[in-house]
Short mmCIF file of C-alpha atoms in Angstrom, two decimals:
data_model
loop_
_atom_site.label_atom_id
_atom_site.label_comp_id
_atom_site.label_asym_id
_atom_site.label_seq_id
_atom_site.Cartn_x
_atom_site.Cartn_y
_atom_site.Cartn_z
CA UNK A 3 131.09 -131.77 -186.41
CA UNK A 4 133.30 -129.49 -188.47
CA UNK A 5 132.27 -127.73 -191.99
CA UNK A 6 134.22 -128.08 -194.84
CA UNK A 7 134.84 -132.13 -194.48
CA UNK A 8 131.11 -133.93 -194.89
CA UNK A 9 129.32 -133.82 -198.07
CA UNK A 10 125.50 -132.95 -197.36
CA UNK A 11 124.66 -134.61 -200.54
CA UNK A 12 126.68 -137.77 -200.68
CA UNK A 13 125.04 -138.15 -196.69
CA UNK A 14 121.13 -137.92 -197.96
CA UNK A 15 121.75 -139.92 -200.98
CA UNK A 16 123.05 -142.78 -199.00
CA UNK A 17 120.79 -141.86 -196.11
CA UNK A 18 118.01 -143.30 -198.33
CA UNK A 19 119.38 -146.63 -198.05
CA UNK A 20 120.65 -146.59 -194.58
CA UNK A 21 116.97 -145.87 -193.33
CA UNK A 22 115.30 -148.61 -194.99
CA UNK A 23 118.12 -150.65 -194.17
CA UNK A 24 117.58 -149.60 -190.51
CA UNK A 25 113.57 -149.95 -190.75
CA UNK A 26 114.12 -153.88 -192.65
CA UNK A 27 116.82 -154.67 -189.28
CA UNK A 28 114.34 -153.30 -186.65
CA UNK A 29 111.37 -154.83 -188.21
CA UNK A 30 114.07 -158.73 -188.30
CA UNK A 31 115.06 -158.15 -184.58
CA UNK A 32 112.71 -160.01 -183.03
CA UNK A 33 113.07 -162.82 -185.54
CA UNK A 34 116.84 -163.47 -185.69
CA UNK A 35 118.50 -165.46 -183.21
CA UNK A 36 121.30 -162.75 -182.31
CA UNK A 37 124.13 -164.90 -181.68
CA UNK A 38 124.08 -165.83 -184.89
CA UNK A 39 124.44 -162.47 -186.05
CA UNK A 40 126.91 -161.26 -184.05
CA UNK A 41 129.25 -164.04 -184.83
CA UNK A 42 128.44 -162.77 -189.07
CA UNK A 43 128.78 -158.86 -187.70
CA UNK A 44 132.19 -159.80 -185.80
CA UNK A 45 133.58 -161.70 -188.66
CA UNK A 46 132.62 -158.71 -191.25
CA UNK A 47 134.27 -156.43 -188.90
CA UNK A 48 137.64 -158.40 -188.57
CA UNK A 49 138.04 -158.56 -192.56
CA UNK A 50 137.79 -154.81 -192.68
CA UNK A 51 140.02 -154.40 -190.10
CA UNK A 52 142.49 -155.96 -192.40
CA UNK A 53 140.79 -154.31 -195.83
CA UNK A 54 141.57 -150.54 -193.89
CA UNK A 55 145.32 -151.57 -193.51
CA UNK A 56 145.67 -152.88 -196.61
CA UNK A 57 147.70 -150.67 -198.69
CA UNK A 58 145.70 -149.01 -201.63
CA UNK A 59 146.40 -148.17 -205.55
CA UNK A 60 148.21 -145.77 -205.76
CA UNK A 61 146.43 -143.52 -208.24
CA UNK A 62 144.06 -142.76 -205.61
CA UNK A 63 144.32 -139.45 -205.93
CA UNK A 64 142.78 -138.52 -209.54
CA UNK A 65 140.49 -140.19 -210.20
CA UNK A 66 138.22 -139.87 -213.39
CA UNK A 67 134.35 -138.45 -212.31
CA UNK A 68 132.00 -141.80 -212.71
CA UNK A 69 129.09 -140.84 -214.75
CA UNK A 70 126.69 -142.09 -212.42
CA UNK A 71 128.30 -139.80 -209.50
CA UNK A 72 128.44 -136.66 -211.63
CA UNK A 73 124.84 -137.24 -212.50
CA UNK A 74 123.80 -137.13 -208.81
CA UNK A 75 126.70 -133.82 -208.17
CA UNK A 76 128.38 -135.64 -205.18
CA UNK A 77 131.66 -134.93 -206.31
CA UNK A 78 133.20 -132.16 -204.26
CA UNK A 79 136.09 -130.50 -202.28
CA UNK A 80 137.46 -130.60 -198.76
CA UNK A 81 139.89 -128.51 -197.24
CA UNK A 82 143.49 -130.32 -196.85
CA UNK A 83 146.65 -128.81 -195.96
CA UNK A 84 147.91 -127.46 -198.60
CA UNK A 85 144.80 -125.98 -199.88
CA UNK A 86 141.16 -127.47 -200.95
CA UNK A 87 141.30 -130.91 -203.00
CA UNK A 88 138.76 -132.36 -205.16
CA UNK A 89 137.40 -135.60 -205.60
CA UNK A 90 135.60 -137.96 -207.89
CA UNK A 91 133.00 -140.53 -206.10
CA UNK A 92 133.37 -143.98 -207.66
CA UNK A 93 130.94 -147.16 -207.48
CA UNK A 94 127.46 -145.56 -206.15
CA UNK A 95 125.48 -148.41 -206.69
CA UNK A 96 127.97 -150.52 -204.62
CA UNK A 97 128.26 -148.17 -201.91
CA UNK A 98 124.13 -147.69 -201.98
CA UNK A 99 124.11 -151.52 -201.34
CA UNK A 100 126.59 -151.70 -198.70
CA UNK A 101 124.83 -148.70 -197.05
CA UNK A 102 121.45 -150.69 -197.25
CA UNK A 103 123.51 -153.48 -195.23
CA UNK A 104 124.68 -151.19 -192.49
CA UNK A 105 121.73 -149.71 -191.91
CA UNK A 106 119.99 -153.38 -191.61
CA UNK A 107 123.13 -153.80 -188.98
CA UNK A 108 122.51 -151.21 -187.37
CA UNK A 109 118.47 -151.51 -187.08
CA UNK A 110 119.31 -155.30 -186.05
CA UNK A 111 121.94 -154.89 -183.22
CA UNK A 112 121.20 -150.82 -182.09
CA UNK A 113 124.67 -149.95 -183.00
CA UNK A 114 125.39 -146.46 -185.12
CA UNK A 115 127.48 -148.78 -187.86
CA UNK A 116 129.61 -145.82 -188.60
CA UNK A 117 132.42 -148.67 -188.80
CA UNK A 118 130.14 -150.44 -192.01
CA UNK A 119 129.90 -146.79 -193.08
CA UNK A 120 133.16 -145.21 -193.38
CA UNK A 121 134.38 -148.52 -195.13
CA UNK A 122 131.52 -148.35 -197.66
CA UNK A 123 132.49 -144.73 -198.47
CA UNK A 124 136.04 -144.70 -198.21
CA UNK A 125 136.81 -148.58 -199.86
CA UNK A 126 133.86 -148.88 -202.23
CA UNK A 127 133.09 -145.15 -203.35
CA UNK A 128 136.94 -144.15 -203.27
CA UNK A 129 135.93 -141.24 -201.17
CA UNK A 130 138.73 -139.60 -199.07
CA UNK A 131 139.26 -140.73 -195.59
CA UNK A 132 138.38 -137.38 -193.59
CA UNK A 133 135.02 -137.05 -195.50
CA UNK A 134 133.75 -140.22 -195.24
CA UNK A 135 134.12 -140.06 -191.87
CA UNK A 136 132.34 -136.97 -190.93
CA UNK A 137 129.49 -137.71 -193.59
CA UNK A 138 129.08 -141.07 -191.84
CA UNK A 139 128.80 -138.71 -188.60
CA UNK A 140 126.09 -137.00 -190.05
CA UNK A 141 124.51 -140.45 -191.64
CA UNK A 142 124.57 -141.71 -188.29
CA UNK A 143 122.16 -140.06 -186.35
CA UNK A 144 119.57 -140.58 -189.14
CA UNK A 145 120.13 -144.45 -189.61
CA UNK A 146 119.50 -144.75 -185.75
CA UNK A 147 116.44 -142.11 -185.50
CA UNK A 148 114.96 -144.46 -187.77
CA UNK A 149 114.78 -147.30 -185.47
CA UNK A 150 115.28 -146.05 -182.62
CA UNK A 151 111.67 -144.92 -182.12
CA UNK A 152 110.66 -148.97 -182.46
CA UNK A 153 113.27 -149.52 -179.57
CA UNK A 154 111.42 -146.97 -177.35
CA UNK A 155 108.23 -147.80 -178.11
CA UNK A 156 109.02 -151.90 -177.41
CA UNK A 157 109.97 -150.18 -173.84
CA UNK A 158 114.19 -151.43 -174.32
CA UNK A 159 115.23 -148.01 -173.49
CA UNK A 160 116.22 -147.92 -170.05
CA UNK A 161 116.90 -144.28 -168.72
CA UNK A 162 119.18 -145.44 -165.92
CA UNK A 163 121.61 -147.09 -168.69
CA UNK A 164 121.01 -144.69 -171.80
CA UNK A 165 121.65 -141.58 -169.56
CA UNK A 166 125.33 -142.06 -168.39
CA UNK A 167 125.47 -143.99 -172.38
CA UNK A 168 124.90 -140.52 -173.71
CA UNK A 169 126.17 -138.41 -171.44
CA UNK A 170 129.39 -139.90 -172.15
CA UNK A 171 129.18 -140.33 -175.68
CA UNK A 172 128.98 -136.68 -176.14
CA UNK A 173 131.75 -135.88 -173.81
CA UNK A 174 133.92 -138.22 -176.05
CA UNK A 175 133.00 -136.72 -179.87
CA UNK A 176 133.55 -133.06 -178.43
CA UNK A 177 136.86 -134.26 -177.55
CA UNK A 178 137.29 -136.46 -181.03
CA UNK A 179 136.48 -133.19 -183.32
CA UNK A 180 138.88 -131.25 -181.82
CA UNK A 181 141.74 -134.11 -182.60
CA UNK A 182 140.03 -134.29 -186.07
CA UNK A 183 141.27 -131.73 -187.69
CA UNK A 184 145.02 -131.60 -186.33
CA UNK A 185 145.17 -135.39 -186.70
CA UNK A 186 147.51 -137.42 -189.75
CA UNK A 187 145.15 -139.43 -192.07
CA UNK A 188 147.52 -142.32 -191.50
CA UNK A 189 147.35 -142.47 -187.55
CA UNK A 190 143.11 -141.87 -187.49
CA UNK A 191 142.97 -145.03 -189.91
CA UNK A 192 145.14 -147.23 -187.67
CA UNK A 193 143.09 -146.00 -184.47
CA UNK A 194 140.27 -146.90 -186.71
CA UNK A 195 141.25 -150.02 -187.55
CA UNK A 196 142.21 -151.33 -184.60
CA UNK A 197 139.09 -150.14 -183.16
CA UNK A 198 136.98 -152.29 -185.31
CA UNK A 199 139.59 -155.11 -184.82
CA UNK A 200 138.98 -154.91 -181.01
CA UNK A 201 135.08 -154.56 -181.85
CA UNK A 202 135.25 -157.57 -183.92
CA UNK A 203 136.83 -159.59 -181.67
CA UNK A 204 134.21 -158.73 -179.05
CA UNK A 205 131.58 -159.31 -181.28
CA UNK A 206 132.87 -163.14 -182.38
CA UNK A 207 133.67 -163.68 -178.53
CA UNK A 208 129.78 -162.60 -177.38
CA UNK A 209 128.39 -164.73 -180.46
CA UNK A 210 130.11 -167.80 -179.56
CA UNK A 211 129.35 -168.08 -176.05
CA UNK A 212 126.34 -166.79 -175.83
CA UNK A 213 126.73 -163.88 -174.12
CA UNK A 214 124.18 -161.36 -176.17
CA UNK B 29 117.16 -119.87 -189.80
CA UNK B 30 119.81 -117.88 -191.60
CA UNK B 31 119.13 -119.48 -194.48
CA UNK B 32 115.83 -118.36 -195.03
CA UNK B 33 116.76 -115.28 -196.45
CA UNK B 34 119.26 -117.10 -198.71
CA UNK B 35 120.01 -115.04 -201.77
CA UNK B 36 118.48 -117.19 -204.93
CA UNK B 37 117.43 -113.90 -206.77
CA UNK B 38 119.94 -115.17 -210.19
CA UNK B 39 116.95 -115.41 -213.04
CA UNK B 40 119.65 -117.64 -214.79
CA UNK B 41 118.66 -120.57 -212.13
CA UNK B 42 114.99 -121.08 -213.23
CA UNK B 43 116.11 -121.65 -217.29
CA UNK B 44 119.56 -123.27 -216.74
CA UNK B 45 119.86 -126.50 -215.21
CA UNK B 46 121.02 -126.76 -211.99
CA UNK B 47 124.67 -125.61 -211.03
CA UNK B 48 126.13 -126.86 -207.93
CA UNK B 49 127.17 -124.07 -205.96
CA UNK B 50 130.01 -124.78 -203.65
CA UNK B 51 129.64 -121.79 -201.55
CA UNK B 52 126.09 -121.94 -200.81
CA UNK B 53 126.21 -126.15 -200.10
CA UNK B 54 128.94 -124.35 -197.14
CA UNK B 55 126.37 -122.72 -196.10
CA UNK B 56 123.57 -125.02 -195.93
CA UNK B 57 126.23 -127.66 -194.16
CA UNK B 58 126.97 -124.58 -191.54
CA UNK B 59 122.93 -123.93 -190.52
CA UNK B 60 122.46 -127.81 -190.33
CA UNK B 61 125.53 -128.23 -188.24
CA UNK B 62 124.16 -125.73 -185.65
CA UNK B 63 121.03 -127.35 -185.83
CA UNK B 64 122.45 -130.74 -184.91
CA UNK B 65 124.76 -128.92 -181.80
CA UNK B 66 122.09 -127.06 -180.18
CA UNK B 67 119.89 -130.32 -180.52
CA UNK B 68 122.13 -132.76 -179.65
CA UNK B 69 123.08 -130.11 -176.21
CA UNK B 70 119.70 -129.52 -175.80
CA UNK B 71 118.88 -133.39 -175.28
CA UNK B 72 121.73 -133.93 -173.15
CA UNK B 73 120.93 -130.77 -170.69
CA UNK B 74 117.55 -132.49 -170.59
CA UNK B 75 119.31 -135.63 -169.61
CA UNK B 76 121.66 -134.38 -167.30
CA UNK B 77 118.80 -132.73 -164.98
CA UNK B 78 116.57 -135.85 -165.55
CA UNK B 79 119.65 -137.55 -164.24
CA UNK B 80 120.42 -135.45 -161.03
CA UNK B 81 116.96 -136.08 -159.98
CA UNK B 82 116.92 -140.01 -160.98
CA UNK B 83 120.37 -140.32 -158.74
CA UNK B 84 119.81 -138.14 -156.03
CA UNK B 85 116.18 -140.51 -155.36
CA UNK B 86 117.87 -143.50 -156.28
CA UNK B 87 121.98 -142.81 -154.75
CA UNK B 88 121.16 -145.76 -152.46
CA UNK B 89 120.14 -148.34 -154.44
CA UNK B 90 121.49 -151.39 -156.20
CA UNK B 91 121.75 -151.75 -160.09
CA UNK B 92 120.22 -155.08 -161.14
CA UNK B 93 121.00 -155.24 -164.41
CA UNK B 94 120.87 -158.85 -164.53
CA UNK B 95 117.72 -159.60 -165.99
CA UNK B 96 116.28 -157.70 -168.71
CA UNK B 97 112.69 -156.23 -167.42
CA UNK B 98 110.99 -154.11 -170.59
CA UNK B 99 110.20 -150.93 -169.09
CA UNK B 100 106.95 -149.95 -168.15
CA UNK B 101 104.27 -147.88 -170.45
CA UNK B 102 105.60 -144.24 -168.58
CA UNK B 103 108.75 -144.85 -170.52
CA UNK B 104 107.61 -146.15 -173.80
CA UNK B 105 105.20 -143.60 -175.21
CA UNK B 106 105.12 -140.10 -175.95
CA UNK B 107 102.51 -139.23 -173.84
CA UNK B 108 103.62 -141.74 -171.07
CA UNK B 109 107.32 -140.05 -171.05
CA UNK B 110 105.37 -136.05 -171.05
CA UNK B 111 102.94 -137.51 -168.14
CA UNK B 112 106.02 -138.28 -165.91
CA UNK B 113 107.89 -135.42 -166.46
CA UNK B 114 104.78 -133.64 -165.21
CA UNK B 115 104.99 -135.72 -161.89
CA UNK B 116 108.70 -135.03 -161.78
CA UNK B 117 109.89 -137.96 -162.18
CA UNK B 118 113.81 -137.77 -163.02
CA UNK B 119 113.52 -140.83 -165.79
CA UNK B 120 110.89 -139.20 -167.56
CA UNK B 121 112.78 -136.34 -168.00
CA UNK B 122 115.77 -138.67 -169.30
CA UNK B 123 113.48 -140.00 -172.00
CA UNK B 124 112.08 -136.83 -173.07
CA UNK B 125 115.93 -136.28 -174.02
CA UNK B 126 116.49 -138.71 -175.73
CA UNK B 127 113.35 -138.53 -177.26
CA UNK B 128 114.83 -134.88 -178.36
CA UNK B 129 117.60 -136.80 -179.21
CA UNK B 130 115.90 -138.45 -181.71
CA UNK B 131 113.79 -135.66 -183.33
CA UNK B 132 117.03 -133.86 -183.79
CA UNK B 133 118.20 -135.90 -186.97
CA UNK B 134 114.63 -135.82 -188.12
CA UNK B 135 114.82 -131.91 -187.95
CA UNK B 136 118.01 -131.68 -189.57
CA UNK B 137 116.35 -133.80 -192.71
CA UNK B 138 112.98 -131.49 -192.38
CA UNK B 139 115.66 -128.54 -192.75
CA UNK B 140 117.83 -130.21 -195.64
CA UNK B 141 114.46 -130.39 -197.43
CA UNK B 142 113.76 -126.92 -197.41
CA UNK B 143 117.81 -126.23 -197.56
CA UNK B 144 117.58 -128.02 -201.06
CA UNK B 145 114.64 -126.20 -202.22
CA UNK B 146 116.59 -123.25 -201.72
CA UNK B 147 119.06 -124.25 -204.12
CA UNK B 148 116.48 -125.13 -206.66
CA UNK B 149 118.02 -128.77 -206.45
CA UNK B 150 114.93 -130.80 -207.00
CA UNK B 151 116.52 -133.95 -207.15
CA UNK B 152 117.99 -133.90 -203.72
CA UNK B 153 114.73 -132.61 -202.41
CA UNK B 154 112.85 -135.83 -203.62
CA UNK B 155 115.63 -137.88 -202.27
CA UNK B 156 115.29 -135.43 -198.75
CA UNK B 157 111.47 -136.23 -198.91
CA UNK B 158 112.33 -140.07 -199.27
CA UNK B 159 114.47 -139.93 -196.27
CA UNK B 160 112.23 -137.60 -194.25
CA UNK B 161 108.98 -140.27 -195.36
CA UNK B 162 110.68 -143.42 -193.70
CA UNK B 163 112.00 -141.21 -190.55
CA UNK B 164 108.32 -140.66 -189.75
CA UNK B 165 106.93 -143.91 -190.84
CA UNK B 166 109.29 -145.94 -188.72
CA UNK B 167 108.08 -143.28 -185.79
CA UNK B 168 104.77 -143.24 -186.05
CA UNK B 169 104.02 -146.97 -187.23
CA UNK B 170 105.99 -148.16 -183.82
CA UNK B 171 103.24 -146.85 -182.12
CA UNK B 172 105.52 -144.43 -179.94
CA UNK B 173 102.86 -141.99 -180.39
CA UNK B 174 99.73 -144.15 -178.21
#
């Protein structure tokens, strides 16, 4: 995690929906055949996979503060390269639904949905690329604390798996904030969007034969 | 925390309404970062010994991963997960990491909620409280704590 990028208060704001999102997709696990939803999760994946390379407007950059946004102070600054920017969050009640979606994802199928995230920040909300991504970092602990303790207690946490899981994990996002910060906007969103390409591809292929 | 003694002596603060304050939101993202490192490292130094014991007992055996088995009550409850790690056991100690795993989020909203009282922001501490109020209900309604 590195300071300067995530906005604390965007985060908790949103966090509010991701959480009950995450309790409502816990709570529907049991009751959903997942197949079904993978094949919805994989298809919702491959459409922003091509939403991220679409090219955007191109008066991205100034945008005029949304009343709504400035009411709840989540505009703020980052540090680029040539010096600290500012920006104007757009859409909140948009982004607060899609947030209540991925955390019902992410409940339903134990995955952080920091994919559903950083697309609800950075397409909806208008919010620049390198602080919706850390502020989904920070979300995404949170959204899977909150169901997390359900998976535990329904005894479908096995240590032999989770340990080298998260053992791993770790070793990877040490290495991923180091790149962070030296890294081109433009090459982290095609990594990113091929990675959720790749995911939703997976996703489709499990869903239609039956393999989750 | 170094927060604690965060300066918030300006009398202006109590009759004005509130003024963000970019410097002091740094600093509030800085202790909550920390938090989250030593938590998450914490968990997964926990992990790491739970493992060496789990693989060193276990080098010779076969994964069967084949058909999912819930695991049994030691691994599913609070006191189940401490009552192993008392008898050693190496997957006890996993779960009691990632059961610090999980707490650390949950601390890092506990902390935002005093973080924002700090700053006299009293809408982001209801919205903290909100978040912190689900975070325990989902815990202790699963019945992780039986």
């Amino acid at each position: 995690m590195r300071e300067g990028f995530s906005n604390i208060r965007i985060g908790m704001f949103l966090e509010i929906a991701t959480t009950l999102g995450a309790l409502l997709g816990a709570f529907l696990a049991t009751r959903i055949p997942t197949s079904a939803l993978a094949i919805i999760f994989g298809a919702v994946l491959l459409y922003s996979a091509y939403l991220s390379r679409k090219p955007r407007p191109s008066a991205q950059r100034n945008l005029p503060p949304d009343p709504l946004a400035t009411r709840l102070r989540m505009n703020g600054t980052f540090p680029d390269v040539d010096g600290p920017r500012c920006y104007n969050v757009q859409n909140v009640p948009s982004g607060f639904s899609l947030m209540f979606g991925a955390g019902a994802l992410s409940g339903l199928l134990g995955i952080g949905s920091g994919a559903v995230k950083v697309l609800a920040m950075d397409q909806a909300m208008r919010i620049p690329f390198k602080v919706s991504t850390t502020t989904s970092n920070f979300m995404i602990g949170v959204t899977a604390a909150a169901s997390a303790g359900v998976y535990l207690s329904r005894g479908y946490v096995d240590p032999g798996l989770a340990m080298p899981v998260m053992l791993g994990v770790l070793a990877g996002s040490l290495l991923g904030t180091r790149i962070l910060v030296k890294a081109e906007t433009k090459s982290l969103r095609l990594v990113f969007s091929l990675v959720i390409l790749v995911l939703g591809l997976q996703m489709l292929y499990n869903g239609l034969w039956g393999k989750i | 925390m170094a927060t604690a003694g965060a300066p918030s002596r300006q009398p202006s603060h109590q009759s004005h309404p509130f003024q963000p304050q970019p410097w002091r939101d740094r600093r509030l993202e800085i202790v909550l970062g920390n938090l989250l490192r030593a938590g998450v490292l914490f968990s997964a130094a926990i992990v790491l010994a739970g493992a060496c014991v789990y693989l060193c007992r276990h080098a010779h055996e076969r994964a069967n991963y084949r058909v999912f088995v819930g695991e049994p009550s030691d691994f599913r409850t609070i006191p189940g997960v401490v009552h192993s790690v008392i008898n050693g056991r190496g997957r006890g100690l996993i779960q009691l990491g990632l059961l610090f795993l999980i707490a650390t989020p949950i601390a890092r909203v506990a902390f935002s909620v005093v973080g924002f009282a700090i700053e006299r922001d009293r809408m982001y501490v209801v919205f903290t409280v909100i978040v912190l109020a689900i975070l325990l209900y989902s815990l202790l309604g699963s019945g992780l704590t039986f």
